[in-house]
Short mmCIF file of C-alpha atoms and ligand atoms in Angstrom, two decimals:
data_model
loop_
_atom_site.label_atom_id
_atom_site.label_comp_id
_atom_site.label_asym_id
_atom_site.label_seq_id
_atom_site.Cartn_x
_atom_site.Cartn_y
_atom_site.Cartn_z
CA MET A 1432 43.01 97.20 -29.93
CA HIS A 1433 42.38 97.21 -26.20
CA GLN A 1434 40.99 94.43 -24.09
CA LYS A 1435 37.33 95.01 -23.41
CA ILE A 1436 35.30 93.96 -20.42
CA LEU A 1437 31.63 93.23 -20.82
CA ILE A 1438 29.45 94.11 -17.84
CA LEU A 1439 26.14 92.32 -17.95
CA ASP A 1440 23.54 94.42 -16.20
CA PHE A 1441 21.05 92.53 -14.06
CA GLY A 1442 19.54 95.70 -12.61
CA GLY A 1443 21.58 96.20 -9.44
CA GLN A 1444 21.92 99.63 -7.91
CA TYR A 1445 25.73 99.76 -8.10
CA ASN A 1446 26.14 98.78 -11.74
CA GLN A 1447 27.41 102.13 -12.95
CA LEU A 1448 29.92 102.05 -10.18
CA ILE A 1449 31.34 98.74 -11.42
CA ALA A 1450 31.85 100.25 -14.86
CA ARG A 1451 33.49 103.32 -13.36
CA ARG A 1452 35.89 101.26 -11.32
CA VAL A 1453 36.88 99.20 -14.37
CA ARG A 1454 37.55 102.38 -16.33
CA GLU A 1455 39.47 103.80 -13.36
CA ALA A 1456 41.68 100.74 -13.70
CA HIS A 1457 42.33 101.90 -17.29
CA VAL A 1458 40.43 99.04 -18.83
CA TYR A 1459 37.69 99.74 -21.37
CA CYS A 1460 34.26 98.31 -20.56
CA GLU A 1461 30.66 98.58 -21.62
CA VAL A 1462 27.47 97.86 -19.72
CA LYS A 1463 24.92 95.82 -21.68
CA PRO A 1464 21.54 94.47 -20.60
CA TYR A 1465 21.62 90.86 -19.40
CA SER A 1466 19.25 89.96 -22.23
CA ILE A 1467 21.67 90.61 -25.10
CA SER A 1468 22.15 87.67 -27.42
CA LEU A 1469 25.03 85.26 -27.41
CA GLU A 1470 25.89 86.52 -30.89
CA GLU A 1471 26.29 90.06 -29.61
CA ILE A 1472 28.47 88.87 -26.77
CA LYS A 1473 30.70 86.98 -29.17
CA LYS A 1474 30.92 90.03 -31.41
CA PHE A 1475 31.98 92.14 -28.45
CA ALA A 1476 34.85 89.67 -27.87
CA PRO A 1477 35.27 90.38 -24.16
CA ALA A 1478 38.52 89.68 -22.35
CA GLY A 1479 36.31 89.06 -19.33
CA ILE A 1480 32.68 89.30 -18.28
CA ILE A 1481 31.26 90.72 -15.08
CA PHE A 1482 27.75 89.88 -13.92
CA THR A 1483 26.31 92.67 -11.80
CA GLY A 1484 24.00 92.43 -8.82
CA GLY A 1485 20.25 92.57 -9.31
CA PRO A 1486 17.01 92.84 -7.37
CA LYS A 1487 15.61 89.43 -8.28
CA SER A 1488 16.16 85.91 -6.93
CA VAL A 1489 17.28 83.17 -9.32
CA TYR A 1490 14.19 81.15 -8.40
CA GLU A 1491 11.73 83.97 -8.96
CA LYS A 1492 9.29 83.83 -11.83
CA GLY A 1493 10.75 86.00 -14.56
CA ALA A 1494 14.24 85.77 -13.06
CA THR A 1495 16.86 87.55 -15.11
CA LEU A 1496 19.02 84.80 -16.60
CA CYS A 1497 21.78 84.95 -19.16
CA PRO A 1498 22.34 82.41 -21.92
CA PRO A 1499 24.11 79.39 -20.32
CA GLU A 1500 26.42 79.13 -23.34
CA ILE A 1501 28.20 82.15 -21.91
CA TYR A 1502 30.15 79.74 -19.69
CA SER A 1503 31.59 78.00 -22.75
CA LEU A 1504 33.02 81.09 -24.44
CA GLY A 1505 36.37 80.71 -22.73
CA ALA A 1506 36.17 84.22 -21.21
CA PRO A 1507 36.73 84.61 -17.45
CA VAL A 1508 33.54 85.50 -15.55
CA LEU A 1509 33.19 87.42 -12.29
CA GLY A 1510 29.76 87.30 -10.69
CA ILE A 1511 28.95 89.94 -8.10
CA CYS A 1512 26.13 89.38 -5.55
CA TYR A 1513 23.15 88.28 -7.69
CA GLY A 1514 25.69 87.61 -10.43
CA ALA A 1515 27.47 85.12 -8.16
CA GLN A 1516 24.20 83.46 -7.19
CA LEU A 1517 23.28 83.20 -10.85
CA MET A 1518 26.59 81.58 -11.66
CA ALA A 1519 26.15 79.09 -8.81
CA TYR A 1520 22.60 78.31 -9.91
CA GLN A 1521 23.35 77.92 -13.61
CA LEU A 1522 26.40 75.73 -13.03
CA GLY A 1523 24.62 73.33 -10.67
CA GLY A 1524 25.26 74.73 -7.20
CA ASN A 1525 22.62 75.54 -4.61
CA VAL A 1526 21.18 78.93 -3.73
CA ILE A 1527 18.88 79.47 -0.74
CA SER A 1528 16.97 82.27 0.96
CA ALA A 1529 18.99 83.64 3.87
CA GLU A 1530 17.27 83.46 7.28
CA ARG A 1531 17.90 87.16 7.55
CA ARG A 1532 19.00 89.76 5.06
CA GLU A 1533 22.69 90.55 5.33
CA TYR A 1534 23.15 94.26 4.79
CA GLY A 1535 26.04 96.58 5.48
CA ARG A 1536 29.62 96.20 6.66
CA THR A 1537 30.61 92.62 7.33
CA GLN A 1538 33.84 90.96 8.44
CA VAL A 1539 35.01 88.33 5.94
CA ASP A 1540 37.90 85.84 5.99
CA PHE A 1541 39.73 85.27 2.70
CA LYS A 1542 41.97 82.61 1.22
CA THR A 1543 44.65 84.87 -0.13
CA ALA A 1544 46.03 82.19 -2.43
CA SER A 1545 43.16 83.08 -4.77
CA PRO A 1546 44.34 85.35 -7.60
CA LEU A 1547 41.39 87.59 -6.80
CA PHE A 1548 42.64 88.26 -3.28
CA ASP A 1549 46.32 88.40 -4.10
CA GLY A 1550 47.96 91.05 -1.94
CA CYS A 1551 44.89 91.42 0.30
CA PRO A 1552 44.86 90.71 4.06
CA GLU A 1553 43.29 87.48 5.32
CA SER A 1554 40.46 89.30 7.01
CA ALA A 1555 38.72 92.50 5.96
CA VAL A 1556 35.43 94.39 6.04
CA VAL A 1557 33.24 94.21 2.95
CA TRP A 1558 29.86 95.61 1.89
CA MET A 1559 27.06 93.04 1.77
CA SER A 1560 23.54 93.54 0.50
CA HIS A 1561 21.63 90.33 -0.10
CA GLY A 1562 18.66 88.27 1.07
CA VAL A 1563 19.60 85.14 -0.90
CA LYS A 1564 22.87 83.30 -0.61
CA ILE A 1565 24.91 80.49 -2.12
CA ASP A 1566 24.57 77.40 0.04
CA LYS A 1567 26.71 75.04 -2.02
CA PRO A 1568 29.00 76.06 -4.87
CA PRO A 1569 28.87 74.12 -8.14
CA GLU A 1570 31.20 71.21 -8.69
CA GLY A 1571 34.78 72.21 -9.40
CA PHE A 1572 34.45 75.40 -7.29
CA GLU A 1573 36.36 76.12 -4.13
CA ILE A 1574 35.13 78.40 -1.35
CA VAL A 1575 37.65 81.22 -1.00
CA ALA A 1576 35.94 83.56 1.47
CA LYS A 1577 33.37 83.23 4.23
CA SER A 1578 31.64 85.38 6.81
CA GLU A 1579 29.65 84.34 9.85
CA ALA A 1580 26.31 84.54 8.08
CA CYS A 1581 27.57 83.64 4.64
CA PRO A 1582 29.40 80.34 4.19
CA VAL A 1583 30.20 81.15 0.55
CA ALA A 1584 31.23 84.82 0.52
CA ALA A 1585 33.45 84.04 -2.48
CA MET A 1586 33.99 81.01 -4.69
CA GLU A 1587 36.22 80.20 -7.63
CA ASP A 1588 36.87 77.66 -10.31
CA ARG A 1589 40.40 78.59 -11.20
CA GLN A 1590 40.62 76.11 -14.05
CA LYS A 1591 37.77 77.77 -15.88
CA ASP A 1592 38.38 81.25 -14.47
CA PHE A 1593 34.95 81.61 -12.93
CA TYR A 1594 34.72 83.72 -9.78
CA GLY A 1595 31.78 84.67 -7.59
CA LEU A 1596 31.63 87.32 -4.86
CA GLN A 1597 28.65 87.61 -2.56
CA PHE A 1598 29.78 91.09 -1.51
CA HIS A 1599 30.26 94.28 -3.53
CA PRO A 1600 33.90 95.07 -4.40
CA GLU A 1601 32.83 98.19 -6.35
CA VAL A 1602 31.51 99.97 -3.25
CA ARG A 1603 34.07 102.04 -1.37
CA HIS A 1604 33.05 100.55 1.97
CA THR A 1605 34.62 97.28 0.87
CA GLN A 1606 38.24 97.30 1.98
CA ASN A 1607 40.54 96.40 -0.92
CA GLY A 1608 37.51 96.27 -3.21
CA PHE A 1609 39.28 98.11 -6.02
CA LYS A 1610 42.29 95.82 -5.61
CA ILE A 1611 40.04 92.76 -5.95
CA LEU A 1612 38.53 94.15 -9.14
CA LYS A 1613 41.96 95.03 -10.51
CA ASN A 1614 43.17 91.51 -9.70
CA PHE A 1615 40.32 90.15 -11.79
CA LEU A 1616 41.10 92.51 -14.65
CA TYR A 1617 44.89 92.20 -14.71
CA LYS A 1618 45.66 88.80 -13.19
CA VAL A 1619 42.68 86.78 -14.39
CA CYS A 1620 41.66 88.48 -17.66
CA GLY A 1621 45.19 89.59 -18.57
CA CYS A 1622 44.19 93.18 -19.29
CA ALA A 1623 47.08 95.56 -19.81
CA GLY A 1624 45.38 98.59 -18.23
CA ASP A 1625 46.33 100.81 -21.17
CA TRP A 1626 43.00 102.54 -21.78
CA GLN A 1627 43.95 106.23 -22.00
CA MET A 1628 41.98 109.35 -22.74
CA ALA A 1629 44.43 110.70 -25.33
CA GLU A 1630 43.90 107.61 -27.38
CA TYR A 1631 40.16 107.86 -26.98
CA ALA A 1632 40.26 111.40 -28.38
CA LYS A 1633 42.22 110.22 -31.39
CA THR A 1634 39.89 107.31 -32.10
CA ALA A 1635 36.77 109.43 -31.55
CA ILE A 1636 38.02 112.13 -33.94
CA GLU A 1637 38.73 109.53 -36.61
CA GLY A 1638 35.30 107.97 -36.01
CA ILE A 1639 33.54 111.33 -36.41
CA ARG A 1640 35.43 112.06 -39.63
CA ARG A 1641 34.47 108.69 -41.08
CA LYS A 1642 30.84 109.12 -40.16
CA ALA A 1643 30.34 112.75 -41.15
CA GLY A 1644 32.25 112.58 -44.42
CA GLY A 1645 31.84 116.00 -46.00
CA GLY A 1646 28.43 116.67 -44.37
CA LYS A 1647 27.38 119.65 -42.27
CA VAL A 1648 27.14 119.12 -38.52
CA LEU A 1649 25.03 121.15 -36.10
CA LEU A 1650 25.67 121.19 -32.37
CA ALA A 1651 23.59 122.75 -29.60
CA LEU A 1652 26.10 124.31 -27.27
CA SER A 1653 24.94 125.09 -23.75
CA GLY A 1654 28.35 125.89 -22.29
CA GLY A 1655 28.05 122.94 -19.93
CA VAL A 1656 30.90 120.46 -19.72
CA ASP A 1657 29.36 117.82 -21.97
CA SER A 1658 28.39 120.00 -24.91
CA SER A 1659 31.62 122.01 -24.66
CA VAL A 1660 33.75 118.88 -24.84
CA ALA A 1661 31.62 117.60 -27.72
CA ALA A 1662 32.13 120.94 -29.51
CA ALA A 1663 35.90 120.76 -29.08
CA LEU A 1664 35.98 117.18 -30.31
CA PHE A 1665 33.81 117.85 -33.38
CA SER A 1666 35.72 120.98 -34.20
CA LYS A 1667 38.98 119.02 -34.23
CA ALA A 1668 37.34 116.34 -36.34
CA VAL A 1669 35.43 118.26 -38.99
CA GLY A 1670 36.50 121.91 -38.60
CA LYS A 1671 34.34 124.26 -40.64
CA GLN A 1672 31.72 121.63 -41.37
CA LEU A 1673 30.61 122.16 -37.77
CA THR A 1674 28.36 124.97 -36.57
CA CYS A 1675 27.75 125.44 -32.86
CA VAL A 1676 24.54 127.17 -31.95
CA PHE A 1677 24.46 128.68 -28.50
CA VAL A 1678 20.92 129.67 -27.62
CA ASP A 1679 21.29 132.22 -24.86
CA HIS A 1680 17.89 132.01 -23.20
CA GLY A 1681 18.71 134.88 -20.87
CA LEU A 1682 18.50 132.53 -17.92
CA MET A 1683 22.23 132.07 -17.50
CA ARG A 1684 24.27 133.15 -14.50
CA LYS A 1685 26.14 136.46 -14.41
CA ASN A 1686 28.57 136.85 -17.33
CA GLU A 1687 28.05 133.25 -18.40
CA GLY A 1688 26.81 133.93 -21.91
CA ASP A 1689 29.82 136.16 -22.61
CA GLU A 1690 32.24 133.62 -21.17
CA ILE A 1691 30.91 130.93 -23.47
CA GLU A 1692 31.14 133.28 -26.43
CA ALA A 1693 34.71 134.19 -25.48
CA VAL A 1694 35.79 130.55 -25.54
CA PHE A 1695 34.00 129.43 -28.69
CA GLY A 1696 33.29 132.63 -30.58
CA GLY A 1697 36.72 134.01 -31.32
CA GLY A 1698 38.51 131.11 -32.98
CA ASP A 1699 38.08 128.69 -35.81
CA ILE A 1700 34.70 127.35 -34.86
CA ASN A 1701 31.57 128.46 -36.69
CA PHE A 1702 29.74 129.81 -33.69
CA ILE A 1703 26.33 131.43 -33.53
CA ARG A 1704 25.02 133.05 -30.39
CA VAL A 1705 21.32 133.70 -30.43
CA ASN A 1706 20.25 136.21 -27.84
CA ALA A 1707 16.75 135.01 -27.21
CA GLY A 1708 16.26 136.29 -23.67
CA GLU A 1709 13.28 138.50 -24.44
CA ARG A 1710 11.55 135.75 -26.30
CA PHE A 1711 11.91 133.33 -23.38
CA LEU A 1712 10.81 135.91 -20.81
CA ALA A 1713 7.74 136.72 -22.85
CA ARG A 1714 6.75 133.08 -22.89
CA LEU A 1715 7.42 132.72 -19.16
CA LYS A 1716 5.30 135.74 -18.22
CA GLY A 1717 2.85 134.89 -15.46
CA VAL A 1718 4.06 131.28 -15.19
CA SER A 1719 5.08 129.99 -11.77
CA GLU A 1720 4.43 126.25 -11.95
CA PRO A 1721 7.86 124.51 -12.18
CA GLU A 1722 6.93 121.83 -14.70
CA ARG A 1723 5.30 124.40 -16.98
CA LYS A 1724 8.42 126.54 -16.81
CA ARG A 1725 10.55 123.57 -17.82
CA LYS A 1726 8.23 122.64 -20.68
CA ILE A 1727 8.04 126.16 -22.06
CA ILE A 1728 11.81 126.59 -21.97
CA GLY A 1729 12.44 123.19 -23.57
CA GLU A 1730 9.98 123.92 -26.38
CA GLU A 1731 11.17 127.43 -27.02
CA PHE A 1732 14.76 126.25 -27.11
CA ILE A 1733 13.94 123.72 -29.78
CA ARG A 1734 12.10 126.32 -31.80
CA VAL A 1735 15.04 128.74 -31.77
CA PHE A 1736 17.51 125.98 -32.55
CA GLU A 1737 15.36 124.74 -35.39
CA GLU A 1738 15.14 128.22 -36.90
CA GLU A 1739 18.91 128.52 -36.83
CA GLY A 1740 19.29 125.07 -38.37
CA LYS A 1741 17.03 126.12 -41.24
CA LYS A 1742 19.03 129.32 -41.78
CA ILE A 1743 22.24 127.31 -42.13
CA GLY A 1744 20.46 124.90 -44.44
CA SER A 1745 21.03 121.29 -45.49
CA VAL A 1746 22.45 120.12 -42.19
CA ASP A 1747 23.20 116.40 -42.32
CA TYR A 1748 24.16 115.54 -38.78
CA LEU A 1749 23.17 116.58 -35.29
CA ALA A 1750 25.98 116.37 -32.74
CA GLN A 1751 25.03 115.63 -29.15
CA GLY A 1752 26.97 115.44 -25.92
CA THR A 1753 24.99 112.56 -24.47
CA ILE A 1754 27.09 110.85 -21.81
CA TYR A 1755 27.13 107.30 -20.47
CA PRO A 1756 25.05 107.76 -17.32
CA ASP A 1757 22.26 109.20 -19.53
CA VAL A 1758 22.48 106.12 -21.71
CA ILE A 1759 22.49 103.66 -18.82
CA GLU A 1760 19.74 105.48 -16.93
CA SER A 1761 17.40 105.46 -19.86
CA GLY A 1762 16.73 101.83 -19.24
CA ALA A 1763 19.52 99.33 -19.75
CA GLY A 1764 18.86 96.04 -17.98
CA ASP A 1765 16.12 96.08 -15.40
CA ALA A 1766 17.33 99.07 -13.38
CA ALA A 1767 14.60 101.50 -12.46
CA VAL A 1768 14.54 104.79 -14.38
CA ILE A 1769 15.20 107.29 -11.63
CA LYS A 1770 14.31 110.65 -13.14
CA SER A 1771 14.09 112.01 -16.63
CA HIS A 1772 15.49 115.49 -16.90
CA HIS A 1773 14.63 118.20 -19.32
CA ASN A 1774 17.96 118.87 -20.87
CA VAL A 1775 17.79 121.60 -23.43
CA GLY A 1776 21.00 120.20 -24.87
CA GLY A 1777 19.30 116.87 -25.45
CA LEU A 1778 17.17 117.44 -28.50
CA PRO A 1779 14.74 115.11 -30.14
CA ASP A 1780 15.27 114.45 -33.83
CA PHE A 1781 12.84 117.17 -34.76
CA VAL A 1782 14.68 118.29 -37.86
CA ASP A 1783 15.37 116.03 -40.73
CA PHE A 1784 18.86 114.87 -39.86
CA LYS A 1785 20.53 111.95 -41.51
CA GLU A 1786 21.90 110.88 -38.18
CA ILE A 1787 22.72 111.93 -34.65
CA ILE A 1788 26.39 111.53 -33.67
CA GLU A 1789 27.10 111.07 -29.97
CA PRO A 1790 30.83 110.48 -29.44
CA LEU A 1791 30.64 110.78 -25.65
CA ARG A 1792 27.99 108.17 -25.11
CA PHE A 1793 30.41 105.71 -23.54
CA LEU A 1794 32.14 108.10 -21.18
CA PHE A 1795 31.52 109.00 -17.56
CA LYS A 1796 31.54 112.57 -16.29
CA ASP A 1797 35.06 112.46 -14.89
CA GLU A 1798 36.28 110.98 -18.17
CA ILE A 1799 34.56 113.79 -20.08
CA ARG A 1800 36.48 116.31 -17.96
CA GLN A 1801 39.71 114.47 -18.67
CA LEU A 1802 38.94 114.48 -22.37
CA GLY A 1803 38.18 118.21 -22.22
CA ARG A 1804 41.60 118.87 -20.72
CA GLU A 1805 43.16 116.65 -23.36
CA LEU A 1806 41.47 118.78 -26.04
CA GLY A 1807 42.78 121.99 -24.50
CA LEU A 1808 39.58 123.45 -23.08
CA PRO A 1809 40.09 126.04 -20.31
CA ASP A 1810 39.96 124.74 -16.80
CA PHE A 1811 36.97 126.83 -15.73
CA LEU A 1812 34.89 125.16 -18.44
CA VAL A 1813 36.11 121.66 -17.75
CA ARG A 1814 35.51 121.99 -14.01
CA ARG A 1815 32.17 123.73 -14.37
CA GLN A 1816 29.55 122.43 -12.00
CA PRO A 1817 26.32 121.13 -13.51
CA PHE A 1818 23.87 123.83 -14.50
CA PRO A 1819 20.31 122.84 -15.37
CA GLY A 1820 19.12 123.36 -18.92
CA PRO A 1821 16.22 125.61 -17.84
CA GLY A 1822 18.77 127.79 -16.05
CA LEU A 1823 17.89 130.30 -13.38
CA ALA A 1824 14.19 129.98 -14.21
CA ILE A 1825 13.98 126.96 -11.92
CA ARG A 1826 15.98 128.76 -9.23
CA ILE A 1827 13.40 131.52 -9.01
CA ILE A 1828 10.35 130.38 -7.13
CA GLY A 1829 7.28 131.94 -8.68
CA GLU A 1830 7.25 134.16 -11.75
CA VAL A 1831 10.47 134.80 -13.64
CA THR A 1832 10.98 138.48 -14.42
CA GLU A 1833 14.03 140.44 -15.54
CA GLU A 1834 14.11 142.21 -12.19
CA ARG A 1835 14.09 138.95 -10.22
CA LEU A 1836 16.69 137.42 -12.55
CA GLU A 1837 18.95 140.37 -11.87
CA ILE A 1838 18.58 139.95 -8.10
CA LEU A 1839 19.39 136.26 -8.31
CA ARG A 1840 22.34 136.76 -10.67
CA GLU A 1841 23.99 139.22 -8.32
CA ALA A 1842 23.39 137.13 -5.19
CA ASP A 1843 24.54 133.92 -6.86
CA TRP A 1844 27.67 135.68 -8.11
CA ILE A 1845 28.62 136.81 -4.60
CA PHE A 1846 28.00 133.31 -3.24
CA ARG A 1847 30.26 131.77 -5.86
CA GLU A 1848 32.91 134.42 -5.46
CA GLU A 1849 33.13 133.91 -1.70
CA ILE A 1850 33.21 130.13 -2.00
CA ALA A 1851 36.10 130.45 -4.45
CA LYS A 1852 37.90 132.91 -2.16
CA ALA A 1853 37.55 130.44 0.70
CA GLY A 1854 39.13 127.79 -1.53
CA LEU A 1855 36.04 125.61 -1.35
CA ASP A 1856 35.11 125.73 -5.05
CA GLY A 1857 36.96 122.51 -5.79
CA GLU A 1858 35.40 120.78 -2.81
CA ILE A 1859 31.69 121.47 -2.99
CA HIS A 1860 30.23 119.66 -5.96
CA GLN A 1861 27.37 122.03 -6.67
CA TYR A 1862 26.35 125.29 -5.03
CA PHE A 1863 23.97 128.04 -6.01
CA ALA A 1864 21.44 130.56 -4.78
CA VAL A 1865 17.68 130.29 -5.03
CA LEU A 1866 15.38 133.30 -4.97
CA THR A 1867 12.27 132.38 -3.03
CA ASN A 1868 8.92 134.09 -3.40
CA MET A 1869 8.70 134.64 0.32
CA ARG A 1870 9.04 138.14 1.68
CA SER A 1871 9.61 139.09 5.27
CA VAL A 1872 10.17 142.13 7.43
CA GLY A 1873 13.66 143.40 8.14
CA VAL A 1874 15.41 146.54 9.28
CA MET A 1875 18.11 148.37 7.34
CA GLY A 1876 19.51 151.52 8.92
CA ASP A 1877 16.44 152.89 10.60
CA GLU A 1878 14.13 151.76 7.87
CA ARG A 1879 11.69 148.91 7.82
CA THR A 1880 12.17 146.62 4.80
CA TYR A 1881 9.83 144.05 3.33
CA ASP A 1882 11.91 142.03 0.91
CA TYR A 1883 12.77 138.62 -0.47
CA THR A 1884 14.37 135.67 1.30
CA LEU A 1885 17.26 134.11 -0.58
CA ALA A 1886 18.22 130.48 -0.04
CA LEU A 1887 21.75 129.15 -0.46
CA ARG A 1888 22.27 125.53 -1.43
CA GLY A 1889 25.48 123.52 -1.50
CA VAL A 1890 25.72 119.76 -1.98
CA ASN A 1891 28.27 117.02 -2.19
CA THR A 1892 27.55 113.99 -4.28
CA ASP A 1893 29.12 111.20 -6.30
CA ASP A 1894 26.47 110.93 -8.94
CA PHE A 1895 23.85 113.66 -8.38
CA MET A 1896 21.26 110.93 -7.76
CA THR A 1897 21.79 111.25 -4.06
CA ALA A 1898 23.47 114.16 -2.33
CA ASP A 1899 24.40 115.41 1.09
CA TRP A 1900 24.21 119.09 2.03
CA ALA A 1901 27.63 120.67 2.21
CA ARG A 1902 28.95 121.67 5.62
CA ILE A 1903 30.07 125.19 4.70
CA PRO A 1904 31.77 126.76 7.74
CA PHE A 1905 29.59 129.26 9.60
CA ASP A 1906 32.06 132.13 9.29
CA ILE A 1907 32.03 131.79 5.50
CA LEU A 1908 28.24 131.62 5.44
CA GLU A 1909 28.17 134.72 7.59
CA LYS A 1910 30.40 136.62 5.21
CA ILE A 1911 28.30 135.58 2.25
CA SER A 1912 25.09 136.54 4.01
CA ASN A 1913 26.42 139.97 5.01
CA ARG A 1914 27.66 140.72 1.54
CA ILE A 1915 24.48 139.69 -0.22
CA VAL A 1916 22.16 141.62 2.09
CA ASN A 1917 24.35 144.69 1.81
CA GLU A 1918 25.07 144.56 -1.90
CA VAL A 1919 21.94 143.17 -3.48
CA PRO A 1920 18.81 145.30 -3.25
CA HIS A 1921 15.54 143.55 -2.33
CA ILE A 1922 17.08 140.74 -0.29
CA ASN A 1923 16.86 141.11 3.45
CA ARG A 1924 17.12 137.53 4.68
CA ILE A 1925 19.34 134.54 3.86
CA VAL A 1926 18.70 130.89 4.72
CA TYR A 1927 20.92 127.86 4.13
CA ASP A 1928 19.31 124.65 2.88
CA ILE A 1929 20.27 121.73 5.12
CA THR A 1930 18.29 118.96 3.46
CA SER A 1931 19.90 116.10 1.61
CA LYS A 1932 18.67 114.26 -1.47
CA PRO A 1933 16.52 112.30 -0.87
CA PRO A 1934 14.13 113.50 0.49
CA SER A 1935 14.77 116.83 -1.25
CA THR A 1936 16.14 117.24 -4.74
CA ILE A 1937 19.21 119.34 -5.46
CA GLU A 1938 17.33 122.04 -7.36
CA TRP A 1939 14.31 123.60 -5.74
CA GLU A 1940 12.07 123.20 -8.76
P1 LIG B 530 17.80 117.29 -8.97
O1 LIG B 530 17.18 118.65 -8.74
O2 LIG B 530 16.94 116.39 -9.79
O3 LIG B 530 19.10 117.58 -9.83
O4 LIG B 530 18.24 116.65 -7.71
C1 LIG B 530 20.11 116.64 -10.08
C2 LIG B 530 21.15 117.29 -10.95
O5 LIG B 530 20.62 117.56 -12.25
C3 LIG B 530 20.66 118.95 -12.53
N1 LIG B 530 19.41 119.27 -13.22
C4 LIG B 530 19.29 119.40 -14.55
N2 LIG B 530 20.20 119.31 -15.54
N3 LIG B 530 18.53 119.79 -17.12
C5 LIG B 530 19.82 119.52 -16.83
O6 LIG B 530 20.64 119.46 -17.74
C6 LIG B 530 17.56 119.90 -16.18
O7 LIG B 530 16.41 120.15 -16.49
C7 LIG B 530 17.97 119.69 -14.83
N4 LIG B 530 17.29 119.73 -13.64
C8 LIG B 530 18.21 119.45 -12.68
C9 LIG B 530 20.80 119.63 -11.20
O8 LIG B 530 21.41 120.90 -11.31
C10 LIG B 530 21.63 118.63 -10.43
O9 LIG B 530 22.99 118.74 -10.74
#
């Protein structure tokens, strides 16, 4: 029904960003590995194809090439960075090693008669990142942009609708980058830009109904954005055939378990809350090694979930809230797998299910939030910051005990409350408290104390792969620190974490 853009993934670091920008332009797209067959491409019937960047050179042994027949499909092609070099190489142009790597902001001059640069100024700053460059475009191509170090910063064959950009339009540092991409989508590919979330919801609900038929569906609900949106979607699609199992591992933040129950427990959804806190704590007794904690929690979660599944009996389908970044990160194209997380929502097919249904697997996080709003979920759920599957257990350094959980819950609550009061809750992407296992000497009244140090962490990030520590104003930090030390027993010192990711990670364990 909608025009679709195919993004061929050659392993570049900004590939997800390209897909996000295309979706932001209200055009549906999918990222597929460069190695997919011509048949699959034809079946996809793209209105246009985008080749991403990639780490290899076209001349390298094992270079990532696409089938040359792609240029005869009649679909417009936009090559970005490596994608442009590949296009030049495969169509008979010349690609050479640059004398020096061109990296960072670069001034480029454009021919604005090109449909790609329509409405753009004749000179602008773009983001370059390449060590190889196009020396001579293929026959039939015209050079439509150049920089000092790069004689072919952009090329086009307008007759065939082939375009190559040596720079990265998807990166925000490129001035008018989004406009250039939109020009390709609307002016070259003729996309209408009518991809809307409401329609997605409708199609997804119909799709789920078709797939599930009259079968029973089981969903592991963590209360996070992804599984909550999946629950709302499935509930609309199959109603009472769905059962949501919320395994409360006792490692949630203050009031969180009850909040989740309040949203999902009262209405039409079959909702089971399993209070398994004691069980998890028993298994975590004496354990302080982070990876062991994660493993134990992951395993125990599966066990509880499995038991519930058996109680319900003859469940046909498992519903999962897997989202697109998870799909792309688990190894499309040649991009490196960055980190595999233990996500207690992400279950292996350990029970005999007919099938796993993942209706969110083509959506990005911001689209999931939009969909959640569309489905009528409360704002606090839709805007919820990420919370790790293993919960507070990985925010307590050392052994997890009920007493230490209580300390952390209270401190974290005050932190969040004060951030909200300061109006910063919509600005800082993730913030939380960490209970360290370090104790130090303090003085309270006239008494000596010897208590725990609590760390506060706040980060801003686009994708949670990299993050910068949040610059929370000192007076707000001071207020938070005073309140926590005064109100939470056994904390006598507060520190604020000022490391970014990398080299740190967002969570402490
Ligand atoms: P790190 O600590 O790797 O965290 O920088 C990146 C983001 O992922 C979240 N996180 C997890 N989410 N299961 C999850 O569902 C996990 O095991 C897990 N560990 C970390 C973290 O909160 C941050 O947003």
